[in-house]
């Protein structure tokens, strides 16, 4: 499939909704927990088993983004969005069959394996195209799309819960809910497939370079892996995401524990409100901080994420239990940096490696997310459990975790400081780039 | 009125596309705000 070139007069403002149609859909993954209790009671599963489809989906997200990135670059965003649509929707349809026949392995295979491939390909599908349409504002453009991934869970969580309460939480009700999800997401994502276009060379905006990009730099995905810049950014993303997950993973019990002995303890519903507020900060950070990076530069914004992030953790550790507003404010800032870190990284990659295969390079960098997804919860949960065994309670349960998070953020800060422009030996020769561009033109 | 050679206006399509993705997102944000207020009232 050749990349869909934009006809004359095609507006670049049609591309962000195309990207959002995909990201708002695949962001449903973070609302999987809605299906867990009904599945556990209908199919007699324990908590570990009911988490399997989500865990496999996240693993497949990382793998398909890492290994499918080059294919996405070669075949273009419409191909990628079609693959994402087919895989993500089929995943739900296979799961519907699994729930109806009470064959749980079909749900794991459908939602986890097939749907997970849709997540990975869908996540990276619009990145390169958005950067090419918005070379003057790549941070804002990718921020809109990646905000959609956060927004997907906000939509799916109440929607899925409403559906289950209407259809029932037995295996037939779950099957019907999966079926409706599969069909609805297929229709919703079709907008992205129809609207996405690759800019022509003469399209306004295309070809201009952003304020912080190094003009003319183009590095292939394979060469990027051999540069220190890629691995330094890998460390930056991994530490920033780990720090965010450190709060996100145990947000509700954390705020409850911090103020358990105070005159104003936090109720369960207030803790749920705190978690919701963190989701809002995460989403706002994706679009807000990423857009700001277009003005103040990518390196500076990561200095802020990592440096101020470490300071926020320090404030929580030292004074968090003395004032609830301070605790909430610091946590919100950390979560906004977590979202901002995700959304800004494609533009940082574009600055360093150019637009040639930025989607594929981004896909490979997402292995840092998978690593952080394991590391963050492991640190916070393991340490909190050990501290509890040692008889500690309240804020003391988290002190050591916060210390580790501060250390990780400092490591990320140093890695960001070490990022320099990519050496010219990794650049693609101009002739080869021109030949590639010629090959991508339709006959 | 655009001349025969000028590209067609995409304003309607742009509005429709943003409404398509904006409406469900607004629903999600509304539900989120409802829940978040529990931090101050709960």
Tab-separated table of C-alpha atoms in Angstrom:
chain	number	residue	atom	x	y	z
A	1	UNK	CA	0.000	0.000	0.000
A	2	UNK	CA	1.489	3.384	-0.981
A	3	UNK	CA	1.237	6.227	1.556
A	4	UNK	CA	-1.934	8.328	0.944
A	5	UNK	CA	-0.714	11.687	-0.385
A	6	UNK	CA	-2.805	14.735	0.484
A	7	UNK	CA	-4.704	16.298	-2.431
A	8	UNK	CA	-4.108	20.024	-3.045
A	9	UNK	CA	-5.763	22.138	-0.355
A	10	UNK	CA	-5.975	19.330	2.207
A	11	UNK	CA	-5.964	20.912	5.670
A	12	UNK	CA	-3.405	19.752	8.198
A	13	UNK	CA	-6.083	20.236	10.878
A	14	UNK	CA	-7.760	17.071	9.561
A	15	UNK	CA	-4.801	14.959	10.663
A	16	UNK	CA	-5.037	15.403	14.484
A	17	UNK	CA	-8.666	14.129	14.563
A	18	UNK	CA	-7.543	11.164	12.436
A	19	UNK	CA	-4.865	10.433	15.032
A	20	UNK	CA	-7.306	10.992	17.903
A	21	UNK	CA	-9.819	8.546	16.390
A	22	UNK	CA	-7.175	5.842	16.775
A	23	UNK	CA	-5.645	6.909	20.086
A	24	UNK	CA	-8.972	7.528	21.853
A	25	UNK	CA	-9.928	3.972	20.865
A	26	UNK	CA	-6.791	2.095	21.821
A	27	UNK	CA	-6.569	4.074	25.075
A	28	UNK	CA	-9.425	1.800	26.178
A	29	UNK	CA	-6.676	-0.587	27.318
A	30	UNK	CA	-6.270	1.347	30.567
A	31	UNK	CA	-9.949	0.732	31.365
A	32	UNK	CA	-9.573	-3.069	31.273
A	33	UNK	CA	-10.046	-3.181	35.058
A	34	UNK	CA	-13.794	-2.555	34.493
A	35	UNK	CA	-14.061	-6.080	33.032
A	36	UNK	CA	-12.050	-7.790	35.758
A	37	UNK	CA	-14.660	-8.318	38.518
A	38	UNK	CA	-17.399	-9.588	36.132
A	39	UNK	CA	-14.935	-11.937	34.416
A	40	UNK	CA	-13.709	-13.238	37.761
A	41	UNK	CA	-17.216	-14.132	38.914
A	42	UNK	CA	-18.555	-15.355	35.553
A	43	UNK	CA	-15.562	-17.511	34.590
A	44	UNK	CA	-14.291	-18.339	38.114
A	45	UNK	CA	-10.929	-16.612	37.766
A	46	UNK	CA	-8.615	-15.075	40.336
A	47	UNK	CA	-7.199	-11.547	40.124
A	48	UNK	CA	-3.941	-12.647	38.508
A	49	UNK	CA	-5.766	-14.569	35.778
A	50	UNK	CA	-8.184	-11.752	35.005
A	51	UNK	CA	-5.243	-9.340	34.578
A	52	UNK	CA	-3.625	-11.593	31.922
A	53	UNK	CA	-5.330	-10.121	28.819
A	54	UNK	CA	-4.245	-6.584	29.821
A	55	UNK	CA	-0.692	-7.638	30.658
A	56	UNK	CA	-0.291	-9.532	27.385
A	57	UNK	CA	-1.771	-6.564	25.493
A	58	UNK	CA	0.835	-4.202	26.999
A	59	UNK	CA	3.651	-6.640	26.180
A	60	UNK	CA	2.351	-6.909	22.604
A	61	UNK	CA	2.069	-3.104	22.453
A	62	UNK	CA	5.780	-2.788	23.205
A	63	UNK	CA	6.804	-5.616	20.871
A	64	UNK	CA	4.669	-4.579	17.895
A	65	UNK	CA	5.686	-0.908	18.246
A	66	UNK	CA	9.355	-1.919	18.417
A	67	UNK	CA	9.319	-4.437	15.570
A	68	UNK	CA	6.494	-3.019	13.434
A	69	UNK	CA	7.800	0.545	13.273
A	70	UNK	CA	9.789	0.039	10.065
A	71	UNK	CA	6.744	-1.510	8.363
A	72	UNK	CA	4.639	1.459	9.476
A	73	UNK	CA	7.187	3.869	7.968
A	74	UNK	CA	7.323	1.878	4.721
A	75	UNK	CA	3.569	1.372	4.216
A	76	UNK	CA	2.318	4.668	5.610
A	77	UNK	CA	-0.206	5.742	8.259
A	78	UNK	CA	-3.333	4.518	6.472
A	79	UNK	CA	-1.985	0.978	6.314
A	80	UNK	CA	-0.977	1.208	9.984
A	81	UNK	CA	-4.359	2.556	11.078
A	82	UNK	CA	-6.131	-0.177	9.097
A	83	UNK	CA	-4.009	-2.851	10.792
A	84	UNK	CA	-4.702	-1.235	14.170
A	85	UNK	CA	-8.454	-1.121	13.462
A	86	UNK	CA	-8.625	-4.747	12.297
A	87	UNK	CA	-6.503	-6.096	15.166
A	88	UNK	CA	-8.068	-4.013	17.952
A	89	UNK	CA	-11.651	-4.720	16.852
A	90	UNK	CA	-10.987	-8.397	16.087
A	91	UNK	CA	-9.494	-8.714	19.545
A	92	UNK	CA	-12.839	-7.724	21.044
A	93	UNK	CA	-14.793	-9.991	18.668
A	94	UNK	CA	-12.598	-13.013	19.534
A	95	UNK	CA	-13.031	-12.114	23.209
A	96	UNK	CA	-16.809	-11.991	22.724
A	97	UNK	CA	-16.671	-15.541	21.359
A	98	UNK	CA	-14.477	-16.554	24.283
A	99	UNK	CA	-16.871	-15.088	26.856
A	100	UNK	CA	-19.942	-16.606	25.207
A	101	UNK	CA	-18.373	-20.097	25.028
A	102	UNK	CA	-16.673	-19.608	28.422
A	103	UNK	CA	-13.272	-20.280	26.870
A	104	UNK	CA	-11.037	-17.841	28.743
A	105	UNK	CA	-7.983	-18.591	26.597
A	106	UNK	CA	-9.834	-17.016	23.657
A	107	UNK	CA	-10.154	-13.751	25.619
A	108	UNK	CA	-6.423	-13.813	26.421
A	109	UNK	CA	-5.620	-14.541	22.773
A	110	UNK	CA	-8.129	-12.029	21.395
A	111	UNK	CA	-7.778	-9.008	23.670
A	112	UNK	CA	-4.189	-9.665	24.744
A	113	UNK	CA	-2.400	-10.959	21.649
A	114	UNK	CA	-4.419	-9.776	18.627
A	115	UNK	CA	-5.717	-6.596	20.276
A	116	UNK	CA	-2.245	-5.858	21.693
A	117	UNK	CA	-0.778	-5.785	18.178
A	118	UNK	CA	-3.454	-3.204	17.341
A	119	UNK	CA	-2.357	-1.131	20.349
A	120	UNK	CA	1.297	-1.033	19.309
A	121	UNK	CA	0.751	-0.337	15.615
A	122	UNK	CA	-2.038	2.140	16.401
A	123	UNK	CA	0.083	4.003	18.973
A	124	UNK	CA	2.896	4.779	16.524
A	125	UNK	CA	0.714	5.044	13.383
A	126	UNK	CA	0.126	8.839	13.355
A	127	UNK	CA	3.357	10.038	14.998
A	128	UNK	CA	5.575	10.421	11.948
A	129	UNK	CA	2.721	11.862	9.835
A	130	UNK	CA	1.787	14.464	12.479
A	131	UNK	CA	5.403	15.607	12.762
A	132	UNK	CA	5.598	16.000	8.982
A	133	UNK	CA	2.375	18.071	8.919
A	134	UNK	CA	3.385	20.224	11.892
A	135	UNK	CA	7.155	20.720	11.594
A	136	UNK	CA	6.682	24.109	13.243
A	137	UNK	CA	4.802	22.610	16.227
A	138	UNK	CA	5.679	18.896	16.507
A	139	UNK	CA	5.286	18.872	20.286
A	140	UNK	CA	1.729	20.172	20.117
A	141	UNK	CA	0.783	17.800	17.290
A	142	UNK	CA	2.047	14.624	18.942
A	143	UNK	CA	0.750	15.929	22.279
A	144	UNK	CA	-2.800	15.965	20.880
A	145	UNK	CA	-2.543	12.352	19.698
A	146	UNK	CA	-0.878	11.000	22.819
A	147	UNK	CA	-3.332	12.908	25.009
A	148	UNK	CA	-5.940	10.804	23.191
A	149	UNK	CA	-4.389	7.629	24.572
A	150	UNK	CA	-4.977	8.980	28.073
A	151	UNK	CA	-8.446	10.178	27.120
A	152	UNK	CA	-9.423	6.749	25.794
A	153	UNK	CA	-9.621	5.317	29.287
A	154	UNK	CA	-11.716	8.250	30.501
A	155	UNK	CA	-14.302	7.442	27.833
A	156	UNK	CA	-14.168	3.657	28.060
A	157	UNK	CA	-14.275	3.381	31.833
A	158	UNK	CA	-17.805	4.830	32.412
A	159	UNK	CA	-19.040	3.594	29.009
A	160	UNK	CA	-18.004	-0.030	29.609
A	161	UNK	CA	-19.347	0.042	33.163
A	162	UNK	CA	-22.686	1.362	31.901
A	163	UNK	CA	-22.818	-1.342	29.248
A	164	UNK	CA	-22.123	-4.130	31.741
A	165	UNK	CA	-24.822	-2.856	34.057
A	166	UNK	CA	-27.283	-2.869	31.104
A	167	UNK	CA	-26.303	-6.239	29.603
A	168	UNK	CA	-25.575	-7.988	32.893
A	169	UNK	CA	-22.321	-9.293	34.314
A	170	UNK	CA	-22.864	-12.946	33.387
A	171	UNK	CA	-20.813	-14.485	30.572
A	172	UNK	CA	-23.457	-13.599	27.948
A	173	UNK	CA	-23.587	-9.979	29.122
A	174	UNK	CA	-19.784	-9.710	28.973
A	175	UNK	CA	-19.804	-11.299	25.489
A	176	UNK	CA	-22.371	-8.783	24.271
A	177	UNK	CA	-20.354	-5.907	25.771
A	178	UNK	CA	-17.203	-7.150	23.992
A	179	UNK	CA	-19.148	-7.433	20.731
A	180	UNK	CA	-20.477	-3.868	20.988
A	181	UNK	CA	-16.991	-2.589	21.870
A	182	UNK	CA	-15.467	-4.326	18.828
A	183	UNK	CA	-18.050	-2.985	16.398
A	184	UNK	CA	-18.153	0.540	17.880
A	185	UNK	CA	-14.377	0.948	17.871
A	186	UNK	CA	-14.221	-0.327	14.267
A	187	UNK	CA	-16.649	2.402	13.184
A	188	UNK	CA	-14.954	5.085	15.299
A	189	UNK	CA	-11.438	4.301	14.040
A	190	UNK	CA	-12.607	4.324	10.407
A	191	UNK	CA	-12.488	8.128	10.535
A	192	UNK	CA	-8.735	7.954	11.065
A	193	UNK	CA	-8.274	5.576	8.127
A	194	UNK	CA	-10.313	7.850	5.847
A	195	UNK	CA	-8.788	11.175	6.912
A	196	UNK	CA	-5.112	10.490	7.348
A	197	UNK	CA	-2.900	11.865	4.550
A	198	UNK	CA	0.828	12.266	4.066
A	199	UNK	CA	1.807	15.850	3.151
A	200	UNK	CA	3.140	16.664	-0.304
A	201	UNK	CA	6.389	18.592	-0.460
A	202	UNK	CA	4.519	21.751	-1.479
A	203	UNK	CA	2.014	21.608	1.408
A	204	UNK	CA	2.144	24.731	3.611
A	205	UNK	CA	3.952	23.898	6.826
A	206	UNK	CA	5.579	20.735	5.481
A	207	UNK	CA	9.291	21.102	5.126
A	208	UNK	CA	9.677	23.950	7.585
A	209	UNK	CA	11.877	23.112	10.506
A	210	UNK	CA	10.993	23.648	14.132
A	211	UNK	CA	12.828	25.944	16.530
A	212	UNK	CA	14.938	23.261	18.140
A	213	UNK	CA	15.511	20.809	15.291
A	214	UNK	CA	18.883	20.396	13.670
A	215	UNK	CA	18.210	21.282	10.042
A	216	UNK	CA	18.735	18.502	7.528
A	217	UNK	CA	19.523	15.705	9.994
A	218	UNK	CA	18.057	12.356	8.913
A	219	UNK	CA	18.981	9.120	10.684
A	220	UNK	CA	17.559	5.665	9.924
A	221	UNK	CA	15.960	3.565	12.675
A	222	UNK	CA	18.769	1.006	12.557
A	223	UNK	CA	21.468	3.687	12.793
A	224	UNK	CA	19.611	5.416	15.624
A	225	UNK	CA	19.997	2.302	17.761
A	226	UNK	CA	23.771	2.659	17.447
A	227	UNK	CA	23.831	6.221	18.779
A	228	UNK	CA	24.297	7.167	22.453
A	229	UNK	CA	21.483	9.714	22.004
A	230	UNK	CA	18.885	6.943	21.538
A	231	UNK	CA	19.936	5.146	24.712
A	232	UNK	CA	20.206	8.366	26.714
A	233	UNK	CA	16.633	9.189	25.703
A	234	UNK	CA	15.673	5.619	26.591
A	235	UNK	CA	16.973	6.242	30.128
A	236	UNK	CA	15.214	9.638	30.256
A	237	UNK	CA	11.851	8.131	29.265
A	238	UNK	CA	12.236	5.083	31.494
A	239	UNK	CA	13.088	7.102	34.627
A	240	UNK	CA	10.380	9.699	34.000
A	241	UNK	CA	7.693	7.036	33.458
A	242	UNK	CA	8.876	4.991	36.467
A	243	UNK	CA	8.560	8.095	38.663
A	244	UNK	CA	5.013	8.739	37.441
A	245	UNK	CA	3.941	5.139	37.900
A	246	UNK	CA	5.377	5.318	41.415
A	247	UNK	CA	2.509	7.656	42.325
A	248	UNK	CA	-0.131	6.332	39.922
A	249	UNK	CA	0.187	2.699	40.991
A	250	UNK	CA	-0.724	3.273	44.639
A	251	UNK	CA	-2.405	6.673	44.535
A	252	UNK	CA	-5.552	5.769	46.491
A	253	UNK	CA	-3.899	3.819	49.354
A	254	UNK	CA	-1.040	6.345	49.424
A	255	UNK	CA	-3.196	9.408	50.143
A	256	UNK	CA	-5.214	7.377	52.654
A	257	UNK	CA	-2.046	6.212	54.469
A	258	UNK	CA	-0.492	9.696	54.477
A	259	UNK	CA	-3.400	11.268	56.337
A	260	UNK	CA	-4.662	8.259	58.310
A	261	UNK	CA	-3.480	9.720	61.645
A	262	UNK	CA	-4.413	13.323	60.856
A	263	UNK	CA	-7.496	15.223	62.034
A	264	UNK	CA	-8.917	15.003	58.464
A	265	UNK	CA	-8.466	11.397	57.220
A	266	UNK	CA	-9.206	10.708	53.544
A	267	UNK	CA	-12.357	8.700	52.785
A	268	UNK	CA	-12.547	6.023	50.050
A	269	UNK	CA	-14.596	8.275	47.764
A	270	UNK	CA	-12.189	11.197	48.265
A	271	UNK	CA	-9.294	8.864	47.402
A	272	UNK	CA	-11.153	7.875	44.202
A	273	UNK	CA	-11.535	11.582	43.447
A	274	UNK	CA	-7.784	12.010	43.928
A	275	UNK	CA	-7.103	9.215	41.401
A	276	UNK	CA	-9.448	10.900	38.908
A	277	UNK	CA	-7.688	14.225	39.408
A	278	UNK	CA	-4.357	12.533	38.701
A	279	UNK	CA	-5.778	11.220	35.402
A	280	UNK	CA	-6.776	14.775	34.489
A	281	UNK	CA	-3.270	16.045	35.295
A	282	UNK	CA	-1.767	13.220	33.229
A	283	UNK	CA	-3.908	14.176	30.233
A	284	UNK	CA	-3.407	17.931	30.600
A	285	UNK	CA	0.358	17.412	30.869
A	286	UNK	CA	0.395	15.547	27.562
A	287	UNK	CA	-0.988	18.430	25.563
A	288	UNK	CA	0.188	21.340	27.767
A	289	UNK	CA	3.839	20.496	28.432
A	290	UNK	CA	4.355	18.995	24.984
A	291	UNK	CA	3.061	22.187	23.334
A	292	UNK	CA	5.268	24.265	25.638
A	293	UNK	CA	8.293	22.279	24.449
A	294	UNK	CA	7.854	23.806	20.980
A	295	UNK	CA	8.687	27.183	22.530
A	296	UNK	CA	11.201	26.433	25.262
A	297	UNK	CA	12.935	23.453	23.645
A	298	UNK	CA	12.899	19.741	24.275
A	299	UNK	CA	15.994	19.555	26.466
A	300	UNK	CA	14.728	22.346	28.727
A	301	UNK	CA	11.304	20.776	29.179
A	302	UNK	CA	12.882	17.450	30.202
A	303	UNK	CA	15.102	19.354	32.655
A	304	UNK	CA	11.822	20.538	34.144
A	305	UNK	CA	10.155	17.073	34.125
A	306	UNK	CA	13.122	15.418	35.789
A	307	UNK	CA	14.539	18.206	37.975
A	308	UNK	CA	11.290	19.723	39.244
A	309	UNK	CA	9.835	16.196	39.412
A	310	UNK	CA	12.607	15.182	41.836
A	311	UNK	CA	11.929	18.329	43.866
A	312	UNK	CA	8.199	17.485	44.046
A	313	UNK	CA	9.007	13.987	45.336
A	314	UNK	CA	11.328	15.549	47.932
A	315	UNK	CA	8.574	17.925	49.082
A	316	UNK	CA	6.112	15.043	49.453
A	317	UNK	CA	8.667	12.973	51.363
A	318	UNK	CA	9.571	15.823	53.737
A	319	UNK	CA	6.331	17.752	54.223
A	320	UNK	CA	3.605	15.747	52.418
A	321	UNK	CA	1.887	14.559	55.599
A	322	UNK	CA	1.679	18.067	57.057
A	323	UNK	CA	-0.628	19.606	54.431
A	324	UNK	CA	-3.079	17.848	52.161
A	325	UNK	CA	-3.075	20.616	49.490
A	326	UNK	CA	0.727	20.367	49.227
A	327	UNK	CA	0.569	16.576	48.832
A	328	UNK	CA	-2.143	16.823	46.144
A	329	UNK	CA	-0.390	19.653	44.286
A	330	UNK	CA	2.980	17.858	44.174
A	331	UNK	CA	1.339	14.615	43.002
A	332	UNK	CA	-0.539	16.479	40.267
A	333	UNK	CA	2.649	18.132	39.029
A	334	UNK	CA	4.465	14.761	38.970
A	335	UNK	CA	1.605	13.181	36.974
A	336	UNK	CA	1.498	16.090	34.533
A	337	UNK	CA	5.245	15.546	33.942
A	338	UNK	CA	4.582	11.819	33.470
A	339	UNK	CA	2.093	12.577	30.684
A	340	UNK	CA	4.292	15.322	29.270
A	341	UNK	CA	7.249	12.945	29.083
A	342	UNK	CA	5.286	10.515	26.895
A	343	UNK	CA	3.972	13.214	24.595
A	344	UNK	CA	7.177	15.198	24.125
A	345	UNK	CA	9.469	12.297	23.271
A	346	UNK	CA	8.447	11.944	19.566
A	347	UNK	CA	9.327	15.616	18.990
A	348	UNK	CA	12.651	15.144	20.846
A	349	UNK	CA	13.382	12.184	18.546
A	350	UNK	CA	12.493	14.312	15.527
A	351	UNK	CA	14.927	17.021	16.680
A	352	UNK	CA	17.737	14.489	17.021
A	353	UNK	CA	17.080	11.987	14.216
A	354	UNK	CA	14.902	13.899	11.712
A	355	UNK	CA	11.548	12.833	10.294
A	356	UNK	CA	12.836	10.041	7.997
A	357	UNK	CA	11.975	7.094	10.303
A	358	UNK	CA	10.910	8.882	13.466
A	359	UNK	CA	7.873	6.606	13.892
A	360	UNK	CA	10.036	3.491	13.822
A	361	UNK	CA	12.573	5.017	16.234
A	362	UNK	CA	9.718	6.026	18.547
A	363	UNK	CA	8.384	2.463	18.428
A	364	UNK	CA	11.747	1.105	19.553
A	365	UNK	CA	12.026	3.683	22.315
A	366	UNK	CA	8.706	2.488	23.755
A	367	UNK	CA	10.541	-0.545	25.194
A	368	UNK	CA	11.528	1.972	27.895
A	369	UNK	CA	7.822	2.269	28.736
A	370	UNK	CA	7.468	-1.528	29.018
A	371	UNK	CA	10.501	-1.628	31.333
A	372	UNK	CA	9.143	1.218	33.469
A	373	UNK	CA	5.749	-0.502	33.565
A	374	UNK	CA	7.404	-3.406	35.385
A	375	UNK	CA	9.926	-1.374	37.395
A	376	UNK	CA	7.621	1.329	38.837
A	377	UNK	CA	4.946	-0.886	40.425
A	378	UNK	CA	7.607	-3.364	41.567
A	379	UNK	CA	9.557	-0.715	43.511
A	380	UNK	CA	6.532	0.893	45.166
A	381	UNK	CA	4.588	-2.285	45.970
A	382	UNK	CA	7.545	-4.389	47.093
A	383	UNK	CA	8.933	-1.686	49.373
A	384	UNK	CA	5.525	-0.792	50.843
A	385	UNK	CA	4.907	-4.492	51.631
A	386	UNK	CA	8.319	-4.885	53.300
A	387	UNK	CA	7.823	-1.690	55.338
A	388	UNK	CA	4.416	-2.921	56.458
A	389	UNK	CA	5.965	-6.229	57.559
A	390	UNK	CA	8.511	-4.212	59.532
A	391	UNK	CA	5.622	-2.635	61.462
A	392	UNK	CA	5.729	0.787	59.810
A	393	UNK	CA	2.626	2.697	58.841
A	394	UNK	CA	1.471	5.983	57.295
A	395	UNK	CA	3.987	8.031	55.269
A	396	UNK	CA	6.845	5.821	56.536
A	397	UNK	CA	5.608	3.090	54.159
A	398	UNK	CA	6.666	5.193	51.151
A	399	UNK	CA	9.770	7.101	52.289
A	400	UNK	CA	12.262	4.646	50.781
A	401	UNK	CA	10.286	4.400	47.499
A	402	UNK	CA	10.310	8.178	47.185
A	403	UNK	CA	14.067	8.217	47.806
A	404	UNK	CA	14.547	5.704	44.981
A	405	UNK	CA	12.285	7.737	42.672
A	406	UNK	CA	14.325	10.887	43.387
A	407	UNK	CA	17.501	8.932	42.594
A	408	UNK	CA	16.011	7.663	39.314
A	409	UNK	CA	14.930	11.169	38.317
A	410	UNK	CA	18.449	12.471	38.990
A	411	UNK	CA	19.834	9.686	36.752
A	412	UNK	CA	17.348	10.735	34.047
A	413	UNK	CA	18.330	14.391	34.509
A	414	UNK	CA	22.020	13.559	33.980
A	415	UNK	CA	21.162	11.435	30.904
A	416	UNK	CA	19.227	14.378	29.443
A	417	UNK	CA	22.194	16.690	30.083
A	418	UNK	CA	24.443	14.309	28.131
A	419	UNK	CA	22.248	14.442	24.986
A	420	UNK	CA	24.133	16.120	22.108
A	421	UNK	CA	23.353	16.389	18.381
A	422	UNK	CA	23.859	13.085	16.538
A	423	UNK	CA	27.286	12.653	14.922
A	424	UNK	CA	27.280	13.111	11.140
A	425	UNK	CA	28.552	9.555	10.555
A	426	UNK	CA	25.055	8.318	11.472
A	427	UNK	CA	23.295	10.650	9.017
A	428	UNK	CA	21.729	9.260	5.864
A	429	UNK	CA	23.560	10.501	2.753
A	430	UNK	CA	21.420	13.052	0.893
A	431	UNK	CA	21.406	10.978	-2.288
A	432	UNK	CA	19.977	7.933	-0.527
A	433	UNK	CA	17.297	10.041	1.090
A	434	UNK	CA	16.303	11.496	-2.286
A	435	UNK	CA	16.149	8.004	-3.796
A	436	UNK	CA	13.922	6.817	-0.927
A	437	UNK	CA	11.600	9.780	-1.393
A	438	UNK	CA	11.381	9.087	-5.133
A	439	UNK	CA	10.528	5.432	-4.510
A	440	UNK	CA	7.642	6.469	-2.225
A	441	UNK	CA	6.007	8.596	-4.946
A	442	UNK	CA	3.034	6.799	-6.567
A	443	UNK	CA	3.606	5.668	-10.156
B	1	UNK	CA	-17.131	31.528	-4.224
B	2	UNK	CA	-14.012	29.498	-5.088
B	3	UNK	CA	-12.862	29.486	-8.691
B	4	UNK	CA	-12.827	26.232	-10.678
B	5	UNK	CA	-9.111	25.748	-10.057
B	6	UNK	CA	-9.047	26.546	-6.321
B	7	UNK	CA	-9.105	23.567	-3.935
B	8	UNK	CA	-12.434	22.860	-2.174
B	9	UNK	CA	-13.045	24.271	1.301
B	10	UNK	CA	-12.659	21.626	4.008
B	11	UNK	CA	-14.267	23.600	6.835
B	12	UNK	CA	-17.314	21.318	7.109
B	13	UNK	CA	-15.157	18.211	7.120
B	14	UNK	CA	-12.829	19.717	9.727
B	15	UNK	CA	-15.784	20.596	11.987
B	16	UNK	CA	-17.286	17.128	11.577
B	17	UNK	CA	-13.976	15.392	12.252
B	18	UNK	CA	-13.337	17.366	15.445
B	19	UNK	CA	-16.921	16.797	16.600
B	20	UNK	CA	-16.500	13.054	15.973
B	21	UNK	CA	-13.562	12.842	18.381
B	22	UNK	CA	-14.507	15.797	20.615
B	23	UNK	CA	-17.956	14.550	21.668
B	24	UNK	CA	-16.831	11.272	23.286
B	25	UNK	CA	-13.825	13.023	24.817
B	26	UNK	CA	-16.118	15.645	26.356
B	27	UNK	CA	-18.232	12.817	27.809
B	28	UNK	CA	-15.106	11.255	29.329
B	29	UNK	CA	-13.928	14.556	30.797
B	30	UNK	CA	-17.407	15.246	32.228
B	31	UNK	CA	-17.432	11.850	33.980
B	32	UNK	CA	-13.895	12.518	35.238
B	33	UNK	CA	-14.811	15.907	36.697
B	34	UNK	CA	-17.816	14.353	38.456
B	35	UNK	CA	-15.515	11.811	40.091
B	36	UNK	CA	-12.704	14.268	40.850
B	37	UNK	CA	-15.004	16.557	42.844
B	38	UNK	CA	-15.319	13.731	45.379
B	39	UNK	CA	-11.829	14.657	46.593
B	40	UNK	CA	-13.255	17.908	47.958
B	41	UNK	CA	-16.737	16.701	48.920
B	42	UNK	CA	-16.164	13.023	49.842
